[in-house]
Amino acid sequence: YSLRYPELFESQLAGLLRAAHEREFRILLPMVSGIEELAQARSILEKVRLRLQRDGIPCATSLPVGSMIEIPSAVFTIDAIAQACDFLSIGSNDLMQYLLAIDRTNQRVAYLYKPLHPAMLRTIQRVIQAGEAWERPVSICGEMAGELHSAPILIGMGMPQLSMNAGSIPWIKHLIRELNLSDCQSLAQQALACTSPSQVHRLVDEFLRDTIPDEYALWQ
């Protein structure tokens, strides 16, 4: 939509550039399907920046630009995208919807919402590896990041940042403080070798029961 209506997009980018003047600021581009969209957006951003400077309007001289990874095509071109941006953010809700062909608002297929599906885990791993290879920070947002069964695997796969709704933060922090990184890494390797969501779920259940005491407040 933004690329189809560049006048609106330029107005938004101008506002962001002005707000970012002498502040720490980043721009995250959503729904990127490939390298060409990212290049086009960055070209428009540079055009707007030069126009603001020419008009003498205070604005940021440069901004880190990141890409949301929430479309399968972005995953399969992740190395090119990683080279063309400054950071990556996995949008787990949309990525899961497009990867597993689900719609949580449609009860006929909502049962297919399975964050621990091996395809989802292997897709996330691919993005993490690309981020490490090209030295780009990677984060994940969406419901998956705030779920009890997902967080240990994400940490074990090397996900450095988990973004979630505010209500999930206290108990996920509570959980993380009880975990050992090497144990999470072992769990992640086992999970990535699984062939079904139910198999992964049983594996994490066993891991949590062995790791977290029964009387621990987290279970309540």
N, C-alpha and C. Protein backbone atom coordinates (compact mmCIF):
# COMPACT_ATOMS: atom_id res chain seq x y z
N TYR A 1 0.84 -1.20 0.00
CA TYR A 1 0.00 0.00 0.00
C TYR A 1 0.88 1.25 0.00
N SER A 2 1.92 1.22 0.82
CA SER A 2 2.80 2.38 0.91
C SER A 2 3.50 2.66 -0.41
N LEU A 3 3.96 1.61 -1.07
CA LEU A 3 4.66 1.80 -2.33
C LEU A 3 3.71 2.17 -3.46
N ARG A 4 2.46 1.78 -3.33
CA ARG A 4 1.47 2.13 -4.34
C ARG A 4 1.04 3.59 -4.22
N TYR A 5 1.09 4.12 -3.00
CA TYR A 5 0.71 5.51 -2.76
C TYR A 5 1.91 6.24 -2.14
N PRO A 6 2.92 6.55 -2.96
CA PRO A 6 4.17 7.11 -2.43
C PRO A 6 4.00 8.47 -1.76
N GLU A 7 2.99 9.26 -2.16
CA GLU A 7 2.81 10.56 -1.53
C GLU A 7 2.51 10.39 -0.04
N LEU A 8 1.65 9.44 0.28
CA LEU A 8 1.32 9.17 1.67
C LEU A 8 2.55 8.62 2.40
N PHE A 9 3.25 7.72 1.75
CA PHE A 9 4.44 7.11 2.35
C PHE A 9 5.50 8.18 2.63
N GLU A 10 5.71 9.08 1.69
CA GLU A 10 6.70 10.13 1.87
C GLU A 10 6.33 11.03 3.04
N SER A 11 5.05 11.31 3.20
CA SER A 11 4.61 12.13 4.32
C SER A 11 4.91 11.44 5.65
N GLN A 12 4.66 10.14 5.70
CA GLN A 12 4.94 9.39 6.93
C GLN A 12 6.44 9.36 7.22
N LEU A 13 7.24 9.12 6.18
CA LEU A 13 8.68 9.06 6.37
C LEU A 13 9.24 10.41 6.79
N ALA A 14 8.68 11.48 6.25
CA ALA A 14 9.12 12.82 6.64
C ALA A 14 8.87 13.04 8.13
N GLY A 15 7.71 12.61 8.60
CA GLY A 15 7.40 12.73 10.02
C GLY A 15 8.37 11.93 10.89
N LEU A 16 8.71 10.72 10.42
CA LEU A 16 9.65 9.88 11.17
C LEU A 16 11.04 10.51 11.21
N LEU A 17 11.49 11.02 10.07
CA LEU A 17 12.81 11.64 10.01
C LEU A 17 12.89 12.88 10.89
N ARG A 18 11.83 13.66 10.94
CA ARG A 18 11.82 14.84 11.79
C ARG A 18 11.79 14.45 13.26
N ALA A 19 11.00 13.44 13.59
CA ALA A 19 10.93 12.98 14.98
C ALA A 19 12.25 12.37 15.44
N ALA A 20 13.02 11.84 14.49
CA ALA A 20 14.27 11.16 14.83
C ALA A 20 15.45 12.12 14.99
N HIS A 21 15.23 13.40 14.77
CA HIS A 21 16.33 14.36 14.85
C HIS A 21 16.96 14.34 16.24
N GLU A 22 18.26 13.99 16.29
CA GLU A 22 19.05 13.93 17.52
C GLU A 22 18.43 12.98 18.55
N ARG A 23 17.77 11.95 18.07
CA ARG A 23 17.22 10.92 18.96
C ARG A 23 17.61 9.54 18.44
N GLU A 24 17.60 8.56 19.33
CA GLU A 24 17.80 7.18 18.90
C GLU A 24 16.50 6.68 18.28
N PHE A 25 16.56 6.23 17.06
CA PHE A 25 15.34 5.97 16.29
C PHE A 25 15.63 4.89 15.25
N ARG A 26 14.66 4.04 14.99
CA ARG A 26 14.79 3.04 13.93
C ARG A 26 13.49 2.96 13.15
N ILE A 27 13.58 2.55 11.91
CA ILE A 27 12.39 2.33 11.08
C ILE A 27 12.33 0.85 10.71
N LEU A 28 11.19 0.24 10.97
CA LEU A 28 10.97 -1.17 10.65
C LEU A 28 9.91 -1.26 9.56
N LEU A 29 10.29 -1.81 8.43
CA LEU A 29 9.39 -1.91 7.28
C LEU A 29 8.63 -3.24 7.33
N PRO A 30 7.29 -3.18 7.28
CA PRO A 30 6.49 -4.42 7.38
C PRO A 30 6.22 -5.04 6.01
N MET A 31 5.84 -6.30 6.04
CA MET A 31 5.36 -7.02 4.86
C MET A 31 6.34 -6.95 3.68
N VAL A 32 7.62 -7.03 3.97
CA VAL A 32 8.63 -7.05 2.91
C VAL A 32 8.65 -8.45 2.30
N SER A 33 8.44 -8.54 1.00
CA SER A 33 8.41 -9.85 0.34
C SER A 33 9.69 -10.16 -0.41
N GLY A 34 10.54 -9.13 -0.58
CA GLY A 34 11.78 -9.36 -1.29
C GLY A 34 12.65 -8.12 -1.34
N ILE A 35 13.80 -8.27 -1.95
CA ILE A 35 14.83 -7.24 -1.94
C ILE A 35 14.39 -5.98 -2.68
N GLU A 36 13.58 -6.11 -3.73
CA GLU A 36 13.21 -4.95 -4.51
C GLU A 36 12.35 -3.97 -3.73
N GLU A 37 11.42 -4.49 -2.93
CA GLU A 37 10.57 -3.62 -2.11
C GLU A 37 11.42 -2.88 -1.08
N LEU A 38 12.35 -3.58 -0.49
CA LEU A 38 13.22 -2.96 0.51
C LEU A 38 14.06 -1.85 -0.12
N ALA A 39 14.60 -2.12 -1.30
CA ALA A 39 15.40 -1.12 -2.00
C ALA A 39 14.56 0.09 -2.38
N GLN A 40 13.34 -0.15 -2.82
CA GLN A 40 12.46 0.95 -3.21
C GLN A 40 12.11 1.82 -2.00
N ALA A 41 11.82 1.18 -0.88
CA ALA A 41 11.48 1.94 0.33
C ALA A 41 12.67 2.77 0.80
N ARG A 42 13.86 2.20 0.75
CA ARG A 42 15.04 2.93 1.18
C ARG A 42 15.34 4.10 0.23
N SER A 43 15.06 3.91 -1.05
CA SER A 43 15.27 4.99 -2.01
C SER A 43 14.32 6.15 -1.72
N ILE A 44 13.08 5.84 -1.39
CA ILE A 44 12.11 6.89 -1.05
C ILE A 44 12.51 7.60 0.22
N LEU A 45 12.99 6.84 1.20
CA LEU A 45 13.45 7.43 2.46
C LEU A 45 14.58 8.42 2.21
N GLU A 46 15.53 8.05 1.37
CA GLU A 46 16.66 8.94 1.07
C GLU A 46 16.18 10.18 0.32
N LYS A 47 15.24 10.02 -0.58
CA LYS A 47 14.68 11.15 -1.31
C LYS A 47 14.04 12.15 -0.35
N VAL A 48 13.28 11.64 0.62
CA VAL A 48 12.61 12.51 1.59
C VAL A 48 13.64 13.20 2.48
N ARG A 49 14.67 12.47 2.88
CA ARG A 49 15.69 13.05 3.75
C ARG A 49 16.39 14.22 3.04
N LEU A 50 16.75 14.03 1.79
CA LEU A 50 17.43 15.08 1.04
C LEU A 50 16.52 16.30 0.87
N ARG A 51 15.23 16.06 0.68
CA ARG A 51 14.29 17.17 0.52
C ARG A 51 14.17 17.98 1.81
N LEU A 52 14.11 17.28 2.94
CA LEU A 52 14.02 17.98 4.22
C LEU A 52 15.28 18.81 4.47
N GLN A 53 16.43 18.25 4.17
CA GLN A 53 17.69 18.98 4.37
C GLN A 53 17.75 20.20 3.45
N ARG A 54 17.31 20.03 2.23
CA ARG A 54 17.32 21.14 1.28
C ARG A 54 16.42 22.28 1.75
N ASP A 55 15.31 21.92 2.41
CA ASP A 55 14.37 22.92 2.92
C ASP A 55 14.76 23.46 4.29
N GLY A 56 15.88 22.98 4.82
CA GLY A 56 16.35 23.47 6.11
C GLY A 56 15.55 22.97 7.30
N ILE A 57 14.90 21.83 7.15
CA ILE A 57 14.09 21.27 8.23
C ILE A 57 14.94 20.28 9.02
N PRO A 58 15.08 20.45 10.33
CA PRO A 58 15.89 19.51 11.13
C PRO A 58 15.35 18.08 11.00
N CYS A 59 16.26 17.16 10.73
CA CYS A 59 15.87 15.76 10.61
C CYS A 59 17.08 14.87 10.83
N ALA A 60 16.85 13.59 10.97
CA ALA A 60 17.94 12.64 11.13
C ALA A 60 18.73 12.53 9.83
N THR A 61 20.04 12.48 9.94
CA THR A 61 20.87 12.35 8.74
C THR A 61 20.95 10.91 8.27
N SER A 62 20.75 9.98 9.18
CA SER A 62 20.72 8.57 8.82
C SER A 62 19.90 7.82 9.86
N LEU A 63 19.28 6.74 9.44
CA LEU A 63 18.44 5.94 10.33
C LEU A 63 18.66 4.46 10.05
N PRO A 64 18.77 3.63 11.08
CA PRO A 64 18.77 2.19 10.85
C PRO A 64 17.41 1.77 10.29
N VAL A 65 17.43 1.00 9.23
CA VAL A 65 16.21 0.51 8.60
C VAL A 65 16.19 -1.01 8.68
N GLY A 66 15.11 -1.54 9.23
CA GLY A 66 14.99 -2.99 9.38
C GLY A 66 13.85 -3.55 8.56
N SER A 67 13.85 -4.86 8.45
CA SER A 67 12.81 -5.55 7.69
C SER A 67 12.08 -6.54 8.57
N MET A 68 10.76 -6.49 8.52
CA MET A 68 9.96 -7.54 9.13
C MET A 68 10.07 -8.78 8.26
N ILE A 69 10.25 -9.92 8.90
CA ILE A 69 10.26 -11.19 8.19
C ILE A 69 8.98 -11.93 8.60
N GLU A 70 7.97 -11.82 7.75
CA GLU A 70 6.67 -12.39 8.07
C GLU A 70 5.99 -13.00 6.85
N ILE A 71 6.74 -13.07 5.74
CA ILE A 71 6.24 -13.67 4.51
C ILE A 71 7.25 -14.73 4.08
N PRO A 72 6.81 -15.93 3.71
CA PRO A 72 7.77 -16.98 3.33
C PRO A 72 8.78 -16.56 2.28
N SER A 73 8.38 -15.73 1.32
CA SER A 73 9.32 -15.32 0.28
C SER A 73 10.50 -14.54 0.88
N ALA A 74 10.24 -13.80 1.97
CA ALA A 74 11.33 -13.08 2.62
C ALA A 74 12.30 -14.05 3.28
N VAL A 75 11.78 -15.15 3.78
CA VAL A 75 12.65 -16.16 4.41
C VAL A 75 13.57 -16.78 3.36
N PHE A 76 13.01 -17.08 2.19
CA PHE A 76 13.80 -17.75 1.16
C PHE A 76 14.76 -16.81 0.45
N THR A 77 14.65 -15.51 0.71
CA THR A 77 15.63 -14.55 0.18
C THR A 77 16.28 -13.80 1.32
N ILE A 78 16.37 -14.45 2.48
CA ILE A 78 16.78 -13.77 3.71
C ILE A 78 18.21 -13.25 3.65
N ASP A 79 19.10 -13.92 2.94
CA ASP A 79 20.49 -13.45 2.87
C ASP A 79 20.58 -12.11 2.14
N ALA A 80 19.83 -11.99 1.06
CA ALA A 80 19.83 -10.72 0.32
C ALA A 80 19.19 -9.62 1.15
N ILE A 81 18.10 -9.94 1.83
CA ILE A 81 17.41 -8.95 2.66
C ILE A 81 18.30 -8.52 3.82
N ALA A 82 18.97 -9.48 4.44
CA ALA A 82 19.84 -9.16 5.57
C ALA A 82 20.96 -8.21 5.16
N GLN A 83 21.50 -8.40 3.97
CA GLN A 83 22.56 -7.52 3.49
C GLN A 83 22.05 -6.11 3.22
N ALA A 84 20.77 -6.00 2.88
CA ALA A 84 20.22 -4.71 2.46
C ALA A 84 19.58 -3.92 3.59
N CYS A 85 19.56 -4.45 4.80
CA CYS A 85 18.96 -3.71 5.92
C CYS A 85 19.88 -3.77 7.13
N ASP A 86 19.47 -3.11 8.19
CA ASP A 86 20.32 -2.99 9.38
C ASP A 86 19.92 -3.93 10.50
N PHE A 87 18.70 -4.41 10.50
CA PHE A 87 18.25 -5.37 11.51
C PHE A 87 17.03 -6.12 10.98
N LEU A 88 16.70 -7.23 11.64
CA LEU A 88 15.60 -8.09 11.21
C LEU A 88 14.66 -8.34 12.38
N SER A 89 13.39 -8.40 12.09
CA SER A 89 12.39 -8.71 13.12
C SER A 89 11.40 -9.72 12.55
N ILE A 90 11.31 -10.87 13.19
CA ILE A 90 10.39 -11.92 12.75
C ILE A 90 9.00 -11.62 13.30
N GLY A 91 8.03 -11.48 12.43
CA GLY A 91 6.64 -11.30 12.85
C GLY A 91 5.98 -12.67 12.91
N SER A 92 5.98 -13.28 14.08
CA SER A 92 5.58 -14.69 14.18
C SER A 92 4.11 -14.92 13.83
N ASN A 93 3.24 -13.98 14.17
CA ASN A 93 1.81 -14.19 13.89
C ASN A 93 1.53 -14.32 12.40
N ASP A 94 1.99 -13.34 11.63
CA ASP A 94 1.75 -13.38 10.19
C ASP A 94 2.56 -14.48 9.52
N LEU A 95 3.79 -14.67 9.96
CA LEU A 95 4.62 -15.71 9.35
C LEU A 95 3.96 -17.08 9.51
N MET A 96 3.43 -17.34 10.69
CA MET A 96 2.75 -18.61 10.92
C MET A 96 1.50 -18.75 10.05
N GLN A 97 0.78 -17.65 9.90
CA GLN A 97 -0.44 -17.68 9.11
C GLN A 97 -0.13 -18.03 7.65
N TYR A 98 0.89 -17.39 7.10
CA TYR A 98 1.21 -17.62 5.70
C TYR A 98 1.96 -18.94 5.49
N LEU A 99 2.75 -19.32 6.47
CA LEU A 99 3.55 -20.54 6.34
C LEU A 99 2.67 -21.79 6.47
N LEU A 100 1.72 -21.76 7.41
CA LEU A 100 0.89 -22.94 7.68
C LEU A 100 -0.50 -22.85 7.07
N ALA A 101 -0.77 -21.76 6.32
CA ALA A 101 -2.07 -21.58 5.67
C ALA A 101 -3.21 -21.64 6.69
N ILE A 102 -3.11 -20.78 7.72
CA ILE A 102 -4.13 -20.75 8.77
C ILE A 102 -4.72 -19.35 8.88
N ASP A 103 -5.83 -19.28 9.55
CA ASP A 103 -6.47 -18.01 9.89
C ASP A 103 -7.12 -18.23 11.25
N ARG A 104 -6.54 -17.60 12.28
CA ARG A 104 -7.04 -17.85 13.64
C ARG A 104 -8.45 -17.33 13.85
N THR A 105 -8.90 -16.44 12.98
CA THR A 105 -10.26 -15.93 13.11
C THR A 105 -11.28 -16.84 12.42
N ASN A 106 -10.80 -17.81 11.67
CA ASN A 106 -11.67 -18.78 11.00
C ASN A 106 -11.62 -20.08 11.78
N GLN A 107 -12.70 -20.41 12.45
CA GLN A 107 -12.71 -21.56 13.33
C GLN A 107 -12.49 -22.88 12.59
N ARG A 108 -12.73 -22.89 11.29
CA ARG A 108 -12.54 -24.12 10.54
C ARG A 108 -11.06 -24.51 10.44
N VAL A 109 -10.19 -23.53 10.48
CA VAL A 109 -8.76 -23.83 10.36
C VAL A 109 -7.94 -23.30 11.53
N ALA A 110 -8.59 -22.70 12.52
CA ALA A 110 -7.86 -22.13 13.66
C ALA A 110 -7.07 -23.19 14.43
N TYR A 111 -7.54 -24.43 14.36
CA TYR A 111 -6.85 -25.51 15.09
C TYR A 111 -5.43 -25.74 14.55
N LEU A 112 -5.14 -25.23 13.36
CA LEU A 112 -3.83 -25.40 12.76
C LEU A 112 -2.80 -24.41 13.29
N TYR A 113 -3.25 -23.49 14.18
CA TYR A 113 -2.33 -22.54 14.79
C TYR A 113 -1.41 -23.31 15.75
N LYS A 114 -0.19 -23.56 15.31
CA LYS A 114 0.73 -24.37 16.10
C LYS A 114 2.13 -23.76 16.02
N PRO A 115 2.46 -22.90 16.99
CA PRO A 115 3.78 -22.24 16.97
C PRO A 115 4.94 -23.22 16.99
N LEU A 116 4.71 -24.42 17.55
CA LEU A 116 5.80 -25.38 17.66
C LEU A 116 5.86 -26.33 16.47
N HIS A 117 5.21 -25.98 15.39
CA HIS A 117 5.30 -26.78 14.17
C HIS A 117 6.76 -26.80 13.71
N PRO A 118 7.31 -27.98 13.39
CA PRO A 118 8.72 -28.03 12.96
C PRO A 118 9.04 -27.09 11.81
N ALA A 119 8.09 -26.88 10.89
CA ALA A 119 8.34 -25.96 9.78
C ALA A 119 8.55 -24.55 10.29
N MET A 120 7.79 -24.16 11.30
CA MET A 120 7.92 -22.82 11.88
C MET A 120 9.27 -22.68 12.58
N LEU A 121 9.66 -23.68 13.34
CA LEU A 121 10.93 -23.62 14.06
C LEU A 121 12.10 -23.57 13.10
N ARG A 122 12.05 -24.36 12.04
CA ARG A 122 13.15 -24.37 11.08
C ARG A 122 13.21 -23.07 10.28
N THR A 123 12.06 -22.47 10.05
CA THR A 123 12.03 -21.18 9.37
C THR A 123 12.67 -20.10 10.23
N ILE A 124 12.33 -20.09 11.51
CA ILE A 124 12.92 -19.12 12.43
C ILE A 124 14.43 -19.32 12.53
N GLN A 125 14.84 -20.58 12.60
CA GLN A 125 16.27 -20.87 12.67
C GLN A 125 17.00 -20.32 11.46
N ARG A 126 16.40 -20.42 10.30
CA ARG A 126 17.04 -19.92 9.08
C ARG A 126 17.27 -18.41 9.16
N VAL A 127 16.30 -17.68 9.71
CA VAL A 127 16.44 -16.23 9.83
C VAL A 127 17.52 -15.89 10.85
N ILE A 128 17.53 -16.60 11.97
CA ILE A 128 18.56 -16.36 12.99
C ILE A 128 19.95 -16.59 12.41
N GLN A 129 20.11 -17.66 11.65
CA GLN A 129 21.42 -17.96 11.06
C GLN A 129 21.85 -16.89 10.08
N ALA A 130 20.90 -16.36 9.30
CA ALA A 130 21.23 -15.29 8.37
C ALA A 130 21.65 -14.03 9.13
N GLY A 131 20.94 -13.73 10.23
CA GLY A 131 21.30 -12.58 11.03
C GLY A 131 22.71 -12.70 11.59
N GLU A 132 23.05 -13.90 12.05
CA GLU A 132 24.40 -14.13 12.58
C GLU A 132 25.44 -14.02 11.46
N ALA A 133 25.13 -14.58 10.29
CA ALA A 133 26.09 -14.58 9.18
C ALA A 133 26.40 -13.18 8.69
N TRP A 134 25.38 -12.32 8.68
CA TRP A 134 25.56 -10.96 8.16
C TRP A 134 25.63 -9.92 9.27
N GLU A 135 25.74 -10.40 10.51
CA GLU A 135 25.90 -9.53 11.68
C GLU A 135 24.76 -8.51 11.77
N ARG A 136 23.53 -9.02 11.65
CA ARG A 136 22.35 -8.18 11.77
C ARG A 136 21.57 -8.62 13.02
N PRO A 137 21.23 -7.69 13.90
CA PRO A 137 20.42 -8.06 15.07
C PRO A 137 19.08 -8.65 14.64
N VAL A 138 18.65 -9.68 15.34
CA VAL A 138 17.38 -10.34 15.04
C VAL A 138 16.52 -10.35 16.29
N SER A 139 15.23 -10.07 16.12
CA SER A 139 14.28 -10.17 17.22
C SER A 139 13.03 -10.88 16.70
N ILE A 140 12.16 -11.27 17.62
CA ILE A 140 10.90 -11.89 17.23
C ILE A 140 9.78 -11.24 18.03
N CYS A 141 8.68 -10.95 17.37
CA CYS A 141 7.52 -10.38 18.05
C CYS A 141 6.30 -11.23 17.72
N GLY A 142 5.23 -11.02 18.47
CA GLY A 142 4.03 -11.81 18.27
C GLY A 142 3.77 -12.71 19.46
N GLU A 143 2.68 -13.43 19.41
CA GLU A 143 2.26 -14.24 20.54
C GLU A 143 3.26 -15.34 20.87
N MET A 144 3.92 -15.86 19.87
CA MET A 144 4.86 -16.96 20.08
C MET A 144 5.95 -16.60 21.08
N ALA A 145 6.44 -15.35 21.02
CA ALA A 145 7.52 -14.92 21.90
C ALA A 145 7.11 -14.94 23.36
N GLY A 146 5.82 -14.80 23.63
CA GLY A 146 5.34 -14.73 25.00
C GLY A 146 4.72 -16.01 25.50
N GLU A 147 4.94 -17.13 24.80
CA GLU A 147 4.34 -18.39 25.21
C GLU A 147 5.35 -19.26 25.96
N LEU A 148 4.88 -19.90 27.00
CA LEU A 148 5.72 -20.69 27.90
C LEU A 148 6.50 -21.77 27.16
N HIS A 149 5.86 -22.44 26.22
CA HIS A 149 6.51 -23.55 25.53
C HIS A 149 7.46 -23.08 24.42
N SER A 150 7.27 -21.87 23.93
CA SER A 150 8.09 -21.40 22.81
C SER A 150 9.38 -20.73 23.28
N ALA A 151 9.31 -19.98 24.36
CA ALA A 151 10.45 -19.16 24.78
C ALA A 151 11.74 -19.96 24.97
N PRO A 152 11.72 -21.13 25.66
CA PRO A 152 12.99 -21.85 25.83
C PRO A 152 13.62 -22.28 24.51
N ILE A 153 12.78 -22.67 23.53
CA ILE A 153 13.31 -23.09 22.24
C ILE A 153 13.89 -21.89 21.49
N LEU A 154 13.20 -20.76 21.52
CA LEU A 154 13.70 -19.56 20.85
C LEU A 154 15.04 -19.13 21.42
N ILE A 155 15.15 -19.17 22.73
CA ILE A 155 16.40 -18.81 23.39
C ILE A 155 17.50 -19.80 22.99
N GLY A 156 17.15 -21.08 22.98
CA GLY A 156 18.12 -22.11 22.61
C GLY A 156 18.59 -22.01 21.17
N MET A 157 17.74 -21.48 20.28
CA MET A 157 18.12 -21.31 18.89
C MET A 157 18.99 -20.07 18.68
N GLY A 158 19.12 -19.24 19.72
CA GLY A 158 19.97 -18.06 19.62
C GLY A 158 19.22 -16.76 19.40
N MET A 159 17.90 -16.77 19.67
CA MET A 159 17.13 -15.54 19.52
C MET A 159 17.48 -14.58 20.66
N PRO A 160 18.09 -13.43 20.35
CA PRO A 160 18.56 -12.54 21.42
C PRO A 160 17.48 -11.62 22.01
N GLN A 161 16.39 -11.39 21.26
CA GLN A 161 15.36 -10.46 21.73
C GLN A 161 13.97 -11.05 21.52
N LEU A 162 13.17 -11.00 22.56
CA LEU A 162 11.78 -11.44 22.49
C LEU A 162 10.88 -10.25 22.76
N SER A 163 9.99 -9.95 21.83
CA SER A 163 9.05 -8.83 22.00
C SER A 163 7.65 -9.40 22.13
N MET A 164 6.91 -8.95 23.15
CA MET A 164 5.60 -9.53 23.43
C MET A 164 4.69 -8.50 24.07
N ASN A 165 3.42 -8.86 24.24
CA ASN A 165 2.51 -7.94 24.92
C ASN A 165 2.91 -7.82 26.38
N ALA A 166 2.55 -6.70 26.97
CA ALA A 166 3.02 -6.37 28.32
C ALA A 166 2.63 -7.42 29.35
N GLY A 167 1.45 -8.02 29.18
CA GLY A 167 0.99 -9.00 30.16
C GLY A 167 1.84 -10.25 30.23
N SER A 168 2.58 -10.55 29.16
CA SER A 168 3.40 -11.76 29.14
C SER A 168 4.81 -11.54 29.69
N ILE A 169 5.23 -10.30 29.77
CA ILE A 169 6.62 -10.02 30.14
C ILE A 169 7.00 -10.58 31.52
N PRO A 170 6.21 -10.35 32.59
CA PRO A 170 6.65 -10.80 33.91
C PRO A 170 6.86 -12.31 33.99
N TRP A 171 5.95 -13.09 33.44
CA TRP A 171 6.09 -14.54 33.62
C TRP A 171 7.12 -15.15 32.68
N ILE A 172 7.35 -14.53 31.50
CA ILE A 172 8.42 -15.02 30.64
C ILE A 172 9.78 -14.68 31.26
N LYS A 173 9.91 -13.49 31.85
CA LYS A 173 11.14 -13.14 32.57
C LYS A 173 11.35 -14.11 33.74
N HIS A 174 10.26 -14.43 34.43
CA HIS A 174 10.30 -15.37 35.54
C HIS A 174 10.85 -16.71 35.07
N LEU A 175 10.36 -17.17 33.93
CA LEU A 175 10.80 -18.45 33.38
C LEU A 175 12.26 -18.40 32.97
N ILE A 176 12.65 -17.37 32.23
CA ILE A 176 14.01 -17.28 31.71
C ILE A 176 15.05 -17.32 32.83
N ARG A 177 14.72 -16.71 33.95
CA ARG A 177 15.66 -16.68 35.07
C ARG A 177 15.91 -18.06 35.66
N GLU A 178 15.04 -19.00 35.38
CA GLU A 178 15.19 -20.36 35.90
C GLU A 178 15.87 -21.29 34.89
N LEU A 179 16.15 -20.80 33.70
CA LEU A 179 16.67 -21.65 32.64
C LEU A 179 18.18 -21.53 32.49
N ASN A 180 18.78 -22.61 32.03
CA ASN A 180 20.20 -22.64 31.70
C ASN A 180 20.34 -22.62 30.18
N LEU A 181 21.19 -21.75 29.67
CA LEU A 181 21.30 -21.57 28.23
C LEU A 181 21.69 -22.87 27.52
N SER A 182 22.64 -23.60 28.07
CA SER A 182 23.07 -24.83 27.41
C SER A 182 21.93 -25.85 27.36
N ASP A 183 21.09 -25.88 28.41
CA ASP A 183 19.93 -26.78 28.40
C ASP A 183 18.95 -26.37 27.31
N CYS A 184 18.74 -25.05 27.14
CA CYS A 184 17.84 -24.56 26.10
C CYS A 184 18.40 -24.87 24.72
N GLN A 185 19.70 -24.79 24.56
CA GLN A 185 20.32 -25.10 23.27
C GLN A 185 20.13 -26.57 22.92
N SER A 186 20.28 -27.43 23.91
CA SER A 186 20.04 -28.86 23.69
C SER A 186 18.58 -29.12 23.34
N LEU A 187 17.67 -28.45 24.06
CA LEU A 187 16.23 -28.58 23.77
C LEU A 187 15.94 -28.14 22.34
N ALA A 188 16.52 -27.03 21.91
CA ALA A 188 16.27 -26.52 20.57
C ALA A 188 16.72 -27.50 19.50
N GLN A 189 17.87 -28.10 19.69
CA GLN A 189 18.37 -29.07 18.73
C GLN A 189 17.45 -30.28 18.63
N GLN A 190 16.95 -30.73 19.76
CA GLN A 190 16.01 -31.86 19.75
C GLN A 190 14.69 -31.46 19.08
N ALA A 191 14.23 -30.25 19.36
CA ALA A 191 12.97 -29.79 18.79
C ALA A 191 13.06 -29.67 17.27
N LEU A 192 14.21 -29.18 16.79
CA LEU A 192 14.40 -29.01 15.35
C LEU A 192 14.45 -30.35 14.62
N ALA A 193 14.74 -31.40 15.35
CA ALA A 193 14.79 -32.73 14.74
C ALA A 193 13.44 -33.44 14.77
N CYS A 194 12.46 -32.84 15.45
CA CYS A 194 11.14 -33.46 15.55
C CYS A 194 10.40 -33.36 14.22
N THR A 195 9.36 -34.19 14.09
CA THR A 195 8.62 -34.24 12.83
C THR A 195 7.18 -33.78 12.96
N SER A 196 6.73 -33.45 14.18
CA SER A 196 5.35 -33.00 14.35
C SER A 196 5.25 -32.02 15.51
N PRO A 197 4.24 -31.14 15.50
CA PRO A 197 4.05 -30.20 16.61
C PRO A 197 3.81 -30.91 17.93
N SER A 198 3.05 -31.99 17.93
CA SER A 198 2.76 -32.70 19.17
C SER A 198 4.03 -33.29 19.78
N GLN A 199 4.94 -33.74 18.92
CA GLN A 199 6.20 -34.29 19.40
C GLN A 199 7.03 -33.19 20.08
N VAL A 200 7.06 -32.02 19.48
CA VAL A 200 7.79 -30.89 20.07
C VAL A 200 7.14 -30.50 21.40
N HIS A 201 5.81 -30.46 21.42
CA HIS A 201 5.09 -30.05 22.63
C HIS A 201 5.40 -31.00 23.79
N ARG A 202 5.41 -32.30 23.52
CA ARG A 202 5.73 -33.27 24.57
C ARG A 202 7.16 -33.08 25.05
N LEU A 203 8.06 -32.80 24.12
CA LEU A 203 9.46 -32.58 24.47
C LEU A 203 9.62 -31.39 25.40
N VAL A 204 8.92 -30.29 25.10
CA VAL A 204 9.02 -29.09 25.93
C VAL A 204 8.33 -29.32 27.28
N ASP A 205 7.21 -30.01 27.27
CA ASP A 205 6.54 -30.36 28.53
C ASP A 205 7.50 -31.07 29.47
N GLU A 206 8.17 -32.07 28.95
CA GLU A 206 9.12 -32.84 29.75
C GLU A 206 10.27 -31.96 30.22
N PHE A 207 10.75 -31.10 29.34
CA PHE A 207 11.85 -30.20 29.69
C PHE A 207 11.46 -29.27 30.83
N LEU A 208 10.27 -28.67 30.74
CA LEU A 208 9.83 -27.73 31.77
C LEU A 208 9.58 -28.43 33.10
N ARG A 209 9.00 -29.63 33.05
CA ARG A 209 8.74 -30.37 34.29
C ARG A 209 10.04 -30.77 34.97
N ASP A 210 11.05 -31.06 34.18
CA ASP A 210 12.35 -31.43 34.75
C ASP A 210 13.12 -30.21 35.25
N THR A 211 12.84 -29.06 34.63
CA THR A 211 13.61 -27.85 34.93
C THR A 211 12.98 -27.01 36.02
N ILE A 212 11.65 -26.91 36.00
CA ILE A 212 10.93 -26.03 36.92
C ILE A 212 10.25 -26.86 38.00
N PRO A 213 10.55 -26.62 39.27
CA PRO A 213 9.91 -27.39 40.36
C PRO A 213 8.39 -27.26 40.32
N ASP A 214 7.72 -28.33 40.77
CA ASP A 214 6.25 -28.34 40.75
C ASP A 214 5.65 -27.23 41.59
N GLU A 215 6.32 -26.86 42.66
CA GLU A 215 5.75 -25.86 43.56
C GLU A 215 6.05 -24.43 43.09
N TYR A 216 6.74 -24.31 41.98
CA TYR A 216 7.13 -22.99 41.49
C TYR A 216 5.90 -22.17 41.12
N ALA A 217 5.95 -20.89 41.44
CA ALA A 217 4.79 -20.02 41.24
C ALA A 217 4.38 -19.91 39.77
N LEU A 218 5.34 -20.17 38.88
CA LEU A 218 5.04 -20.05 37.45
C LEU A 218 3.88 -20.96 37.03
N TRP A 219 3.82 -22.15 37.62
CA TRP A 219 2.78 -23.09 37.25
C TRP A 219 1.40 -22.64 37.70
N GLN A 220 1.35 -21.79 38.71
CA GLN A 220 0.07 -21.31 39.19
C GLN A 220 -0.52 -20.24 38.25
